[in-house]
Short mmCIF file of C-alpha atoms in Angstrom, two decimals:
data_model
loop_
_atom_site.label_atom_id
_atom_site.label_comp_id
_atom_site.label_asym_id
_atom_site.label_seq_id
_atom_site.Cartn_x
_atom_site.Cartn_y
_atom_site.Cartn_z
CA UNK A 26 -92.52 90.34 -21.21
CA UNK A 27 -89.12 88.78 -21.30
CA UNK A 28 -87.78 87.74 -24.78
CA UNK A 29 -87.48 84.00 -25.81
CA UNK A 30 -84.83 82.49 -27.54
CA UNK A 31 -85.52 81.47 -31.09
CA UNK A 32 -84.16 78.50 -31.32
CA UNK A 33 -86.51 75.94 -31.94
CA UNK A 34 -84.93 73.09 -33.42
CA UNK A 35 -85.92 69.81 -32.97
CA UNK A 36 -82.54 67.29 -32.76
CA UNK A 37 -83.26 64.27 -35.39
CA UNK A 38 -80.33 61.76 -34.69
CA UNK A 39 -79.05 59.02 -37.44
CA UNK A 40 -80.79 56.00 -35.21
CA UNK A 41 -84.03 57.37 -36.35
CA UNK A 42 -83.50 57.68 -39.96
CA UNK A 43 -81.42 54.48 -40.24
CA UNK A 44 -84.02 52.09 -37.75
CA UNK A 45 -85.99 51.01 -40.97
CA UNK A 46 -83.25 50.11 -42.87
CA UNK A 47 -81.45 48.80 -40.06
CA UNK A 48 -84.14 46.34 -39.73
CA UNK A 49 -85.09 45.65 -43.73
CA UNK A 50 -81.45 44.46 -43.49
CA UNK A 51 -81.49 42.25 -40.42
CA UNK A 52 -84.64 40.63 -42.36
CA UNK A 53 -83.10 39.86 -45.38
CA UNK A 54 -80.15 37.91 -44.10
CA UNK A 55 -82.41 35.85 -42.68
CA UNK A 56 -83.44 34.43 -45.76
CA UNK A 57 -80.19 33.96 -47.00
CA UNK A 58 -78.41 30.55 -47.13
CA UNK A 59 -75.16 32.17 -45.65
CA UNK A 60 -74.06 35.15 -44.37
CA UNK A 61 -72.54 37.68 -47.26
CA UNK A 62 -68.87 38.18 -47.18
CA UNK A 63 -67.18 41.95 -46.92
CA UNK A 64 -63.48 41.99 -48.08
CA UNK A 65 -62.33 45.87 -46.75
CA UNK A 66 -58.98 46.39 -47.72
CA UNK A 67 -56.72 49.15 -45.86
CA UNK A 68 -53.63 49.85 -47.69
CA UNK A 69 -52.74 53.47 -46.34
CA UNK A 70 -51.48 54.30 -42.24
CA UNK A 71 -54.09 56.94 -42.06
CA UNK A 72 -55.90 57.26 -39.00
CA UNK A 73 -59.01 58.04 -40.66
CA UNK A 74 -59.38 55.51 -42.83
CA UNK A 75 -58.42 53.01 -39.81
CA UNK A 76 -61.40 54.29 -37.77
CA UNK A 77 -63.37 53.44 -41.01
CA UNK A 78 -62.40 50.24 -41.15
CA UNK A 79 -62.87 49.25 -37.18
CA UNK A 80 -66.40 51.23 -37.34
CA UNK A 81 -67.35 49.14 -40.55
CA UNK A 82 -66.24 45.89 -38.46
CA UNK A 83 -68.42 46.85 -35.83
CA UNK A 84 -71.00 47.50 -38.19
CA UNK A 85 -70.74 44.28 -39.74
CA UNK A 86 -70.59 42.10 -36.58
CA UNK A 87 -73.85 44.05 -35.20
CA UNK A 88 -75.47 42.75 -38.41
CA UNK A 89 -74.58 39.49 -38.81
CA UNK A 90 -72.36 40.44 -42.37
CA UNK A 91 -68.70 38.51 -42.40
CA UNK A 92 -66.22 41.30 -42.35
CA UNK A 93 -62.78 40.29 -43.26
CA UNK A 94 -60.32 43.11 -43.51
CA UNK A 95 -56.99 42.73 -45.71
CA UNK A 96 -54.47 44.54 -44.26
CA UNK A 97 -51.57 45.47 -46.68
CA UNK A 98 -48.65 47.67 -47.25
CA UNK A 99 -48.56 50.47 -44.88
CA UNK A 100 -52.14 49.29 -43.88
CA UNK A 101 -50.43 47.03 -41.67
CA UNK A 102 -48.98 49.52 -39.30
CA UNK A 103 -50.93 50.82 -36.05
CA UNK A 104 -50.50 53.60 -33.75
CA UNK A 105 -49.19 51.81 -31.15
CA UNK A 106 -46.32 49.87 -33.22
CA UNK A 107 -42.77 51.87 -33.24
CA UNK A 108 -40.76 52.86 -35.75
CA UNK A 109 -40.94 54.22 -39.61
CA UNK A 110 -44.05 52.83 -40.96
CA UNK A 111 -42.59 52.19 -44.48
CA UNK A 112 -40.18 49.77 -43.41
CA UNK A 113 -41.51 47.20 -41.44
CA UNK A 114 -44.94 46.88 -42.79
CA UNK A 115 -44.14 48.44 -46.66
CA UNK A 116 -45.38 51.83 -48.35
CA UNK A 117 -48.77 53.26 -48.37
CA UNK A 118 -50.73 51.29 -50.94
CA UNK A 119 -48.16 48.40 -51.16
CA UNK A 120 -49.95 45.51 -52.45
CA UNK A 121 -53.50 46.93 -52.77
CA UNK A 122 -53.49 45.92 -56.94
CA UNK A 123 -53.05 42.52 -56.25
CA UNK A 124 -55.41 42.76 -53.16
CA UNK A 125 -58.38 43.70 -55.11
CA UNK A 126 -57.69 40.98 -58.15
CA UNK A 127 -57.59 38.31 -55.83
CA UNK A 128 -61.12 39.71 -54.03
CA UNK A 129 -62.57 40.02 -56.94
CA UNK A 130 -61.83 35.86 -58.09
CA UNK A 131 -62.61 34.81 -54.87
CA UNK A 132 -66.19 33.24 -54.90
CA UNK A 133 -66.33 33.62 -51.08
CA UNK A 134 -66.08 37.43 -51.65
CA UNK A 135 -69.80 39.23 -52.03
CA UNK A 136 -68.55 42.86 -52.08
CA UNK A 137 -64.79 45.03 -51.92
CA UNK A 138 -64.69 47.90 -49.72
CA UNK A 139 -61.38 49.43 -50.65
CA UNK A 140 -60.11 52.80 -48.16
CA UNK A 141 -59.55 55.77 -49.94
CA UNK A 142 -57.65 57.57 -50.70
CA UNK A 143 -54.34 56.24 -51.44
CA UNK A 144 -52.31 57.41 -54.08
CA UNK A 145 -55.00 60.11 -55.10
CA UNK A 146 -55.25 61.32 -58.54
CA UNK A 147 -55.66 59.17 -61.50
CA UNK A 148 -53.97 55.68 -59.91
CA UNK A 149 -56.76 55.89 -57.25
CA UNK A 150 -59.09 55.65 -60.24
CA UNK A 151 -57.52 53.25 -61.96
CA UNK A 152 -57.58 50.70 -58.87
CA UNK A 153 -61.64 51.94 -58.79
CA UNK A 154 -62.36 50.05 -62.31
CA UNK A 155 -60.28 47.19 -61.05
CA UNK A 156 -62.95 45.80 -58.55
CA UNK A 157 -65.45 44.18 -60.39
CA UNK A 158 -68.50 45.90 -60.81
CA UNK A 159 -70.14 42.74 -59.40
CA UNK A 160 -68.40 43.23 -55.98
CA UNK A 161 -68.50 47.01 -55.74
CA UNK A 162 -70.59 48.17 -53.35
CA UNK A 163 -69.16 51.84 -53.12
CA UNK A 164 -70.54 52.44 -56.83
CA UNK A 165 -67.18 54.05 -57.84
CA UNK A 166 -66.92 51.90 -61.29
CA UNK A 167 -67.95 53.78 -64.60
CA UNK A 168 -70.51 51.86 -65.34
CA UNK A 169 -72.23 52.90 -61.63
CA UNK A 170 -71.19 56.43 -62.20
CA UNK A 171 -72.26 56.47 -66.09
CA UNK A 172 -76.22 55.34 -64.90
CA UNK A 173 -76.00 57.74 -61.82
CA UNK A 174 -75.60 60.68 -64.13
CA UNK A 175 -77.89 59.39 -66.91
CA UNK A 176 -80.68 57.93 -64.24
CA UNK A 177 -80.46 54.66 -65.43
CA UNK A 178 -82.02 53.53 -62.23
CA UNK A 179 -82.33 49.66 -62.95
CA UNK A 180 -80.27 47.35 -64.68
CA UNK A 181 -79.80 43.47 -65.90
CA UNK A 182 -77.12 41.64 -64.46
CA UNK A 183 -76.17 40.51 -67.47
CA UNK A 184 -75.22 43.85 -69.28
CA UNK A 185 -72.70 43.97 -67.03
CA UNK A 186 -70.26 42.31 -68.59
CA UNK A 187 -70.98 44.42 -71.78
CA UNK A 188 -68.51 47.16 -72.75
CA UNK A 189 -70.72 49.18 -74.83
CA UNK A 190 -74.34 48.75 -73.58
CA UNK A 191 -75.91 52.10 -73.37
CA UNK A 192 -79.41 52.05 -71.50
CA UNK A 193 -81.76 54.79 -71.30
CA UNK A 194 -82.76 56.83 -68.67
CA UNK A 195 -85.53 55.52 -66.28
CA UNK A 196 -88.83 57.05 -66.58
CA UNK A 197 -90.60 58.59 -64.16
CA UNK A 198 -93.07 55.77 -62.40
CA UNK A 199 -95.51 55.04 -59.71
CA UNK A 200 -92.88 53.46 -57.32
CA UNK A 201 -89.48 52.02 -57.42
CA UNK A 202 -89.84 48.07 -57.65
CA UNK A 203 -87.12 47.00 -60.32
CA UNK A 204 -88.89 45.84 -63.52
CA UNK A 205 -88.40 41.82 -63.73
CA UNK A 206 -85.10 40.45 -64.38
CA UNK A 207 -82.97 43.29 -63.28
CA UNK A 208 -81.75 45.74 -60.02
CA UNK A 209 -81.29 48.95 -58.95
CA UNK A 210 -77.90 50.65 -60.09
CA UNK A 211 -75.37 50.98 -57.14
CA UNK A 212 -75.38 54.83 -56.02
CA UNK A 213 -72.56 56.80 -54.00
CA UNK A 214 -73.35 56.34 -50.31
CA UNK A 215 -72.54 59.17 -48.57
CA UNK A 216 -74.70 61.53 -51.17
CA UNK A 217 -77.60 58.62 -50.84
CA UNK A 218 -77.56 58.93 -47.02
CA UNK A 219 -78.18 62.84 -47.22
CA UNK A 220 -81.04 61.79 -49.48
CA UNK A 221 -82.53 59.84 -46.94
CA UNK A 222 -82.40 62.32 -44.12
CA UNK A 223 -84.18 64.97 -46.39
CA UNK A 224 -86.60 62.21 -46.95
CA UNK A 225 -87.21 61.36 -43.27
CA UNK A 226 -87.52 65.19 -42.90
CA UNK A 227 -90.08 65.24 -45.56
CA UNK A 228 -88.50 67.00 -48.34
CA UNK A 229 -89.63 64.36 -50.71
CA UNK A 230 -93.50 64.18 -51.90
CA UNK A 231 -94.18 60.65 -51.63
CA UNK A 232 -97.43 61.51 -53.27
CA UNK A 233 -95.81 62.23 -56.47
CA UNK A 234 -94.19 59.74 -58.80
CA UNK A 235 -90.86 57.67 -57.89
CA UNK A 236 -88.09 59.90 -59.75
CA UNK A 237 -89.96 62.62 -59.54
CA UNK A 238 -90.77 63.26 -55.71
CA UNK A 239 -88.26 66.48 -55.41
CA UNK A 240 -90.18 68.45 -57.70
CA UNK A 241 -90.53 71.81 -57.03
CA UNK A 242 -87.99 71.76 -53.93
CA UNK A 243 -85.18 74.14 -55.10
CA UNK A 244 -81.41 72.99 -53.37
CA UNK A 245 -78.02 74.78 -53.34
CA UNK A 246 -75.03 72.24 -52.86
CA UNK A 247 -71.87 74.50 -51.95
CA UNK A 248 -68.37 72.23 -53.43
CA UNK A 249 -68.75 70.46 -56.47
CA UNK A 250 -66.40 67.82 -55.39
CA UNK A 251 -66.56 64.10 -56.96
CA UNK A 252 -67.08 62.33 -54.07
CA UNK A 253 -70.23 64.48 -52.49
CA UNK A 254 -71.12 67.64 -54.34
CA UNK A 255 -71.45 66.53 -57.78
CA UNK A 256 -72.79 63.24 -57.59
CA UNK A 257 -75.21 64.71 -55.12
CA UNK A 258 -76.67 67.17 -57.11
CA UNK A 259 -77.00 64.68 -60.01
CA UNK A 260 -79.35 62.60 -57.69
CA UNK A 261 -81.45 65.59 -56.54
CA UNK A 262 -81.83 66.55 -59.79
CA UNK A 263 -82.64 63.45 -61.15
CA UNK A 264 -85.23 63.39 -58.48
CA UNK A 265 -87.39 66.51 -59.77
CA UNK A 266 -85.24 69.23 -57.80
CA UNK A 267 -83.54 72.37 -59.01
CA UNK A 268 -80.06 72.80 -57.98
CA UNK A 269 -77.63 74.78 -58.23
CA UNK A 270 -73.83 73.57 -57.57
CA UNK A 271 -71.58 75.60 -56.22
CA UNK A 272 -68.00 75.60 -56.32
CA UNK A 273 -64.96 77.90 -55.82
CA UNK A 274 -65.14 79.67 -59.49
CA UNK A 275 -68.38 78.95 -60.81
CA UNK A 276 -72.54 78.51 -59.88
CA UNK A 277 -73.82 75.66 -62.16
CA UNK A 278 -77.67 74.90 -62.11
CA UNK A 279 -79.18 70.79 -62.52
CA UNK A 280 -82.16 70.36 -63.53
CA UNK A 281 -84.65 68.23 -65.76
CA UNK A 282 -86.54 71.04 -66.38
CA UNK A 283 -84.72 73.66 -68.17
CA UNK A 284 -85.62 76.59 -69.90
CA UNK A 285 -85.26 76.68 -73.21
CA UNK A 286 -85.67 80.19 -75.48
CA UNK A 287 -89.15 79.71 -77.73
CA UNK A 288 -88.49 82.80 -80.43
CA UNK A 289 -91.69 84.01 -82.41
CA UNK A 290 -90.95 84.26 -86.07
CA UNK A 291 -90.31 87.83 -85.19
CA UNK A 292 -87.65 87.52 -83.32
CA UNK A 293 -85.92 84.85 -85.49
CA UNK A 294 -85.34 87.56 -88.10
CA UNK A 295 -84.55 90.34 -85.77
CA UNK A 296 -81.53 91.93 -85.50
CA UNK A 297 -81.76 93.34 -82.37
CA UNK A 298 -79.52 91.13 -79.56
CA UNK A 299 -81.48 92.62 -76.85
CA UNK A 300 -84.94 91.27 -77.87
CA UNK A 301 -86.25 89.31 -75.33
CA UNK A 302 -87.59 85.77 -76.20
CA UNK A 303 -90.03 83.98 -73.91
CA UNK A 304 -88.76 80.88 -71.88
CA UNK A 305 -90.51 77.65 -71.30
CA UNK A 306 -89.09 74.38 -69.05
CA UNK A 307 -88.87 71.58 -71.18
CA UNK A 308 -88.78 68.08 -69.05
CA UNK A 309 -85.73 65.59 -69.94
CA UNK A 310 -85.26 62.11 -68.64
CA UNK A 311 -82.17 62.84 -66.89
CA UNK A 312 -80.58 66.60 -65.49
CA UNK A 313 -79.03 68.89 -67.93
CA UNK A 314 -76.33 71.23 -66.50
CA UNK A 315 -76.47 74.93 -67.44
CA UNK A 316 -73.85 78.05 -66.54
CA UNK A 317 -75.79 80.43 -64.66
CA UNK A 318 -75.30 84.06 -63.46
CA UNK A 319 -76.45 84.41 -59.76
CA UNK A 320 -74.82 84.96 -56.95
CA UNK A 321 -74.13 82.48 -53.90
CA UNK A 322 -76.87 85.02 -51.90
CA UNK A 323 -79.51 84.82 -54.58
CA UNK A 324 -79.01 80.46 -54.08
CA UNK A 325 -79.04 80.58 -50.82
CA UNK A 326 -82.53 83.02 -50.72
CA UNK A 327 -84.27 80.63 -53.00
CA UNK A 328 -83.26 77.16 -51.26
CA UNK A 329 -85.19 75.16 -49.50
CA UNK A 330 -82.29 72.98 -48.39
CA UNK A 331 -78.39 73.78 -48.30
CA UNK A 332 -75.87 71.40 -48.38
CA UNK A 333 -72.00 72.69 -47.15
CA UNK A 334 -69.31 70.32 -48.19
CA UNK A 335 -66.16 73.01 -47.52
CA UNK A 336 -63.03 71.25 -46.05
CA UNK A 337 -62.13 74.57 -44.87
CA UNK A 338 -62.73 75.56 -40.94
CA UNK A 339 -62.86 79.46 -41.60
CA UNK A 340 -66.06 78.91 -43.94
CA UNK A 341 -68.90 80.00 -43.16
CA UNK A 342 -72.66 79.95 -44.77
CA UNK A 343 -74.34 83.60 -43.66
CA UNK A 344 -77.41 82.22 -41.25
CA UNK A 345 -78.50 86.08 -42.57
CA UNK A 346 -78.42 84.28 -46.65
CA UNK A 347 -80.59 81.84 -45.69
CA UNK A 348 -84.42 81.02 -46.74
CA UNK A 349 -86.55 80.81 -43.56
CA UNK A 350 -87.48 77.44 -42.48
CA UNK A 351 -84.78 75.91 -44.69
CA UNK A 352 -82.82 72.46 -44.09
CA UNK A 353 -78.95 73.38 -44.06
CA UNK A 354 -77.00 70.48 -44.17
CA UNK A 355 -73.17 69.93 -43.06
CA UNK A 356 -71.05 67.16 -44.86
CA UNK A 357 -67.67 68.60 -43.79
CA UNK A 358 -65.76 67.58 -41.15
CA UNK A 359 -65.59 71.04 -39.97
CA UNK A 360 -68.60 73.78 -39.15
CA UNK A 361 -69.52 75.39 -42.48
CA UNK A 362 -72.61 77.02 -40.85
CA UNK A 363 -72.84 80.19 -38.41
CA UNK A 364 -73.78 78.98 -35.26
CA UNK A 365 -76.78 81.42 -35.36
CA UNK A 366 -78.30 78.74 -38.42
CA UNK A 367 -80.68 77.33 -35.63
CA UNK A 368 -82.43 80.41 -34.67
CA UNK A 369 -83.78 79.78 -38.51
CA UNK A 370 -84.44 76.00 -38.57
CA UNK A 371 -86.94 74.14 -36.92
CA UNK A 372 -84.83 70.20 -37.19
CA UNK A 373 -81.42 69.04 -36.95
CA UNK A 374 -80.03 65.57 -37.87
CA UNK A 375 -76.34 64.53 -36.75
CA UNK A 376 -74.32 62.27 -37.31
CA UNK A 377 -74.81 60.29 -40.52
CA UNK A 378 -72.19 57.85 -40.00
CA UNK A 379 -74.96 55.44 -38.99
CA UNK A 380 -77.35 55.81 -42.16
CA UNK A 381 -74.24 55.99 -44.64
CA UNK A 382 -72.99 52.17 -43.87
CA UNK A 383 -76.00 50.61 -43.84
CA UNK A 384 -76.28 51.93 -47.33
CA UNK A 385 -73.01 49.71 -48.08
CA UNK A 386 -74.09 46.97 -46.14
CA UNK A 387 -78.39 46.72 -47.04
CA UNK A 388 -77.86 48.47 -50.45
CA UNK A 389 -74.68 47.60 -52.34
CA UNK A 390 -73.56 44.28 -50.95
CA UNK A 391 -73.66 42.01 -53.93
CA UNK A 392 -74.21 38.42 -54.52
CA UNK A 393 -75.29 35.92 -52.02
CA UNK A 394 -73.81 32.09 -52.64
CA UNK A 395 -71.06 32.43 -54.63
CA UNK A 396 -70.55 32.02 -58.28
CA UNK A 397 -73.18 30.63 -60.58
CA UNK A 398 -72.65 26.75 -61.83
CA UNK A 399 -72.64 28.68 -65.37
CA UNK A 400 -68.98 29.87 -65.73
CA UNK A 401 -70.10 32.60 -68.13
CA UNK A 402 -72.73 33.79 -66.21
CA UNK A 403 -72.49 37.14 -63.60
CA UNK A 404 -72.24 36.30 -60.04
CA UNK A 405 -75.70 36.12 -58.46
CA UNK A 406 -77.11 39.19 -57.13
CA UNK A 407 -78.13 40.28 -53.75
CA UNK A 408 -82.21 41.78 -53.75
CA UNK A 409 -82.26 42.57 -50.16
CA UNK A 410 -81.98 46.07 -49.48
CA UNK A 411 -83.20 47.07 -52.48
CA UNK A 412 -85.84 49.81 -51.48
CA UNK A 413 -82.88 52.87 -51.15
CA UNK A 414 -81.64 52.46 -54.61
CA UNK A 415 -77.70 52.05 -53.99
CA UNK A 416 -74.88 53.56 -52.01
CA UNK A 417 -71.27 54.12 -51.86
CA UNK A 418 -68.27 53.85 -49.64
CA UNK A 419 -66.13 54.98 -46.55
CA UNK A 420 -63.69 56.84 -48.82
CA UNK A 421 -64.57 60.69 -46.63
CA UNK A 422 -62.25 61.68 -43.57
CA UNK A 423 -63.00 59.43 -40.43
CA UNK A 424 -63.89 63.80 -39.19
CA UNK A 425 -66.71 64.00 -41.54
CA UNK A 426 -70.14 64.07 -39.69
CA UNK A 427 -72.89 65.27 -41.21
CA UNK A 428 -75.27 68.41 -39.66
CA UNK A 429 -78.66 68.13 -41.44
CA UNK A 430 -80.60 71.35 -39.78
CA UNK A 431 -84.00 72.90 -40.67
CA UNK A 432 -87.74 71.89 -41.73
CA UNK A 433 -89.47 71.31 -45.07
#
């Protein structure tokens, strides 16, 4: 008998994992008095983030969201105008401070979309915790990325304006309405959307407990960058998940369930360094993050999902490394996986564009009808779009797709 090919994956595109939100969101601005107002701002020439900004227009239209994009500085200059760009139109990130104060006191304005990056470094996160955390809707504020690392899933409107409110982590419960009075924290998009593929592909247990539904799923996330790798293995790990974060000089492993040395009374008193203690996993509210001494191989051979986030072309995740059955995942915008990972798989999702903006524009797209009569109160929230939990913004190269490949 001849021999088969073993490929067998199944292609799972973005329209499939993004239909339900794409129509929770087209229900909820229905019941809105107005349509909700996206000020993007492009500051920068770059190509990429211009795509980003006509794709989100597009997006936007489709929808039924006002999209009005603030073109500043070099922002102003396109492709097919002549000349130096600095010149005519000003330097990259001209006028992009000023830009984002006068978003943030317009009422008009629901939510700032700002391109990234521009200056890079520290001034890029300086103009981050300019944009009011009312109108961010790529979660890039502290007081987003403080609750995504301590799984402060839900909070009051009102403690926003607080500079030293410090809310514990969520527990673990049976699904994830907000408690009355407040909403879910804003979340980093492009690490959200991944979540919701692996969910479509059934890596979370909806059987189990909300925060708690990626329990017993072990994940390796190669490229502990801030904009994907970190803040993605945060959420997984916040989920239930083990992880273990991989970057250029060092394996790091998230988990709420660590294991923690239990010495008898014997072994308190001995001497002997090589006496070996039991180990038990102690659950905590939110991940801890331990140094740990395997190898990239021994991550890869316990994963049930990889996730490659390499900017590199000539990097490459051995298809021979991998767990059979396993769900790799490519965030880069180049290949970081052998094309021999589908003869291992059994799904593949491309893509992701699709699913990560309508987490900006059904997640993180705050208040609907301006500013409250009260002066001193917070602007009025959005609670459409709430089931996903949050989301952040276009700020990856207009290359980036994302590959999610394999089966639960």
């Amino acid at each position: 008998m001849a021999a088969t090919s073993t490929n067998h994956s199944v292609l799972l595109t973005a329209a499939k994992v993004a239909a339900p939100f794409d129509k929770e969101v087209r229900e909820s601005l229905k019941q809105l008095d107005r349509p909700p107002t996206l000020v993007a701002i492009l500051s920068t020439s770059s190509s990429a983030s211009r795509t980003y900004a006509n794709f989100a227009k597009s997006q936007c239209d489709n929808l039924g969201v006002k999209f009005v994009l603030k073109e500043v500085g070099a922002g102003r200059w396109k492709e097919e105008d002549e000349g130096p760009k600095s010149k005519e139109f000003g330097a990259e990130g001209e006028g992009v401070e000023e830009a984002i104060v006068e978003a943030n006191e317009d009422d008009e304005c629901d939510g700032i979309l700002v391109f990234y990056p521009i200056f890079g470094g520290r001034q890029d996160h300086y103009l981050q915790q300019l944009v009011s955390p009312f109108k961010d809707v790529e979660g890039l504020h502290y007081k987003w990325h403080y609750n995504m690392y301590h799984n402060i899933r839900f909070v009051d409107p009102n403690l926003l304006n607080s500079t030293n409110t410090v809310l514990p982590p969520t527990p673990v419960q049976a699904n994830d309405i907000p408690p009355s009075g407040t909403l879910k924290s804003i979340l980093p998009c492009t690490p959200l959307a991944i979540i919701k593929c692996l969910e479509h592909a059934g890596v979370y247990n909806q059987l189990l407990k909300y925060g708690d539904r990626a329990f017993g799923k072990t994940v390796t996330v190669i490229n502990r960058s801030e904009v994907v790798g970190r803040p993605l293995a945060a959420l997984l790990a916040n989920d239930g998940a083990r992880v273990f974060s991989v970057d250029i000089d060092s394996i790091q492993e998230y988990t709420k369930r660590p294991k923690v040395v239990s010495p008898t009374k014997e072994e308190e008193v001995a001497s002997d360094e090589t006496t070996k203690r039991p180990q038990k996993r102690m659950f905590h509210p939110s991940h801890i993050v331990q140094g740990c001494k395997v190898t990239l191989e021994e991550c890869l051979a316990l994963s049930d999902v990889v996730v490659s986030a390499v900017p590199n072309v000539k990097y490459k995740v051995s298809t021979d490394a991998l767990k059979d059955g396993c769900i790799a995942v490519n965030v880069a915008g180049e290949k970081n996986f052998e094309e021999s990972v589908r003869e291992k798989v059994i799904i593949v999702c491309i893509a992701i564009l699709q699913v990560t903006s309508l987490m900006v524009l059904g997640i993180n797209l705050p208040s609907s009808g301006g500013q409250s009569d009260d002066l001193d109160a917070p602007p009025k929230p959005y609670t459409f779009g709430q089931v996903s939990g949050g989301t952040k913004g276009f700020n990856i190269p207009a290359t980036t797709s994302i590959d999610v490949v394999g089966g639960p």
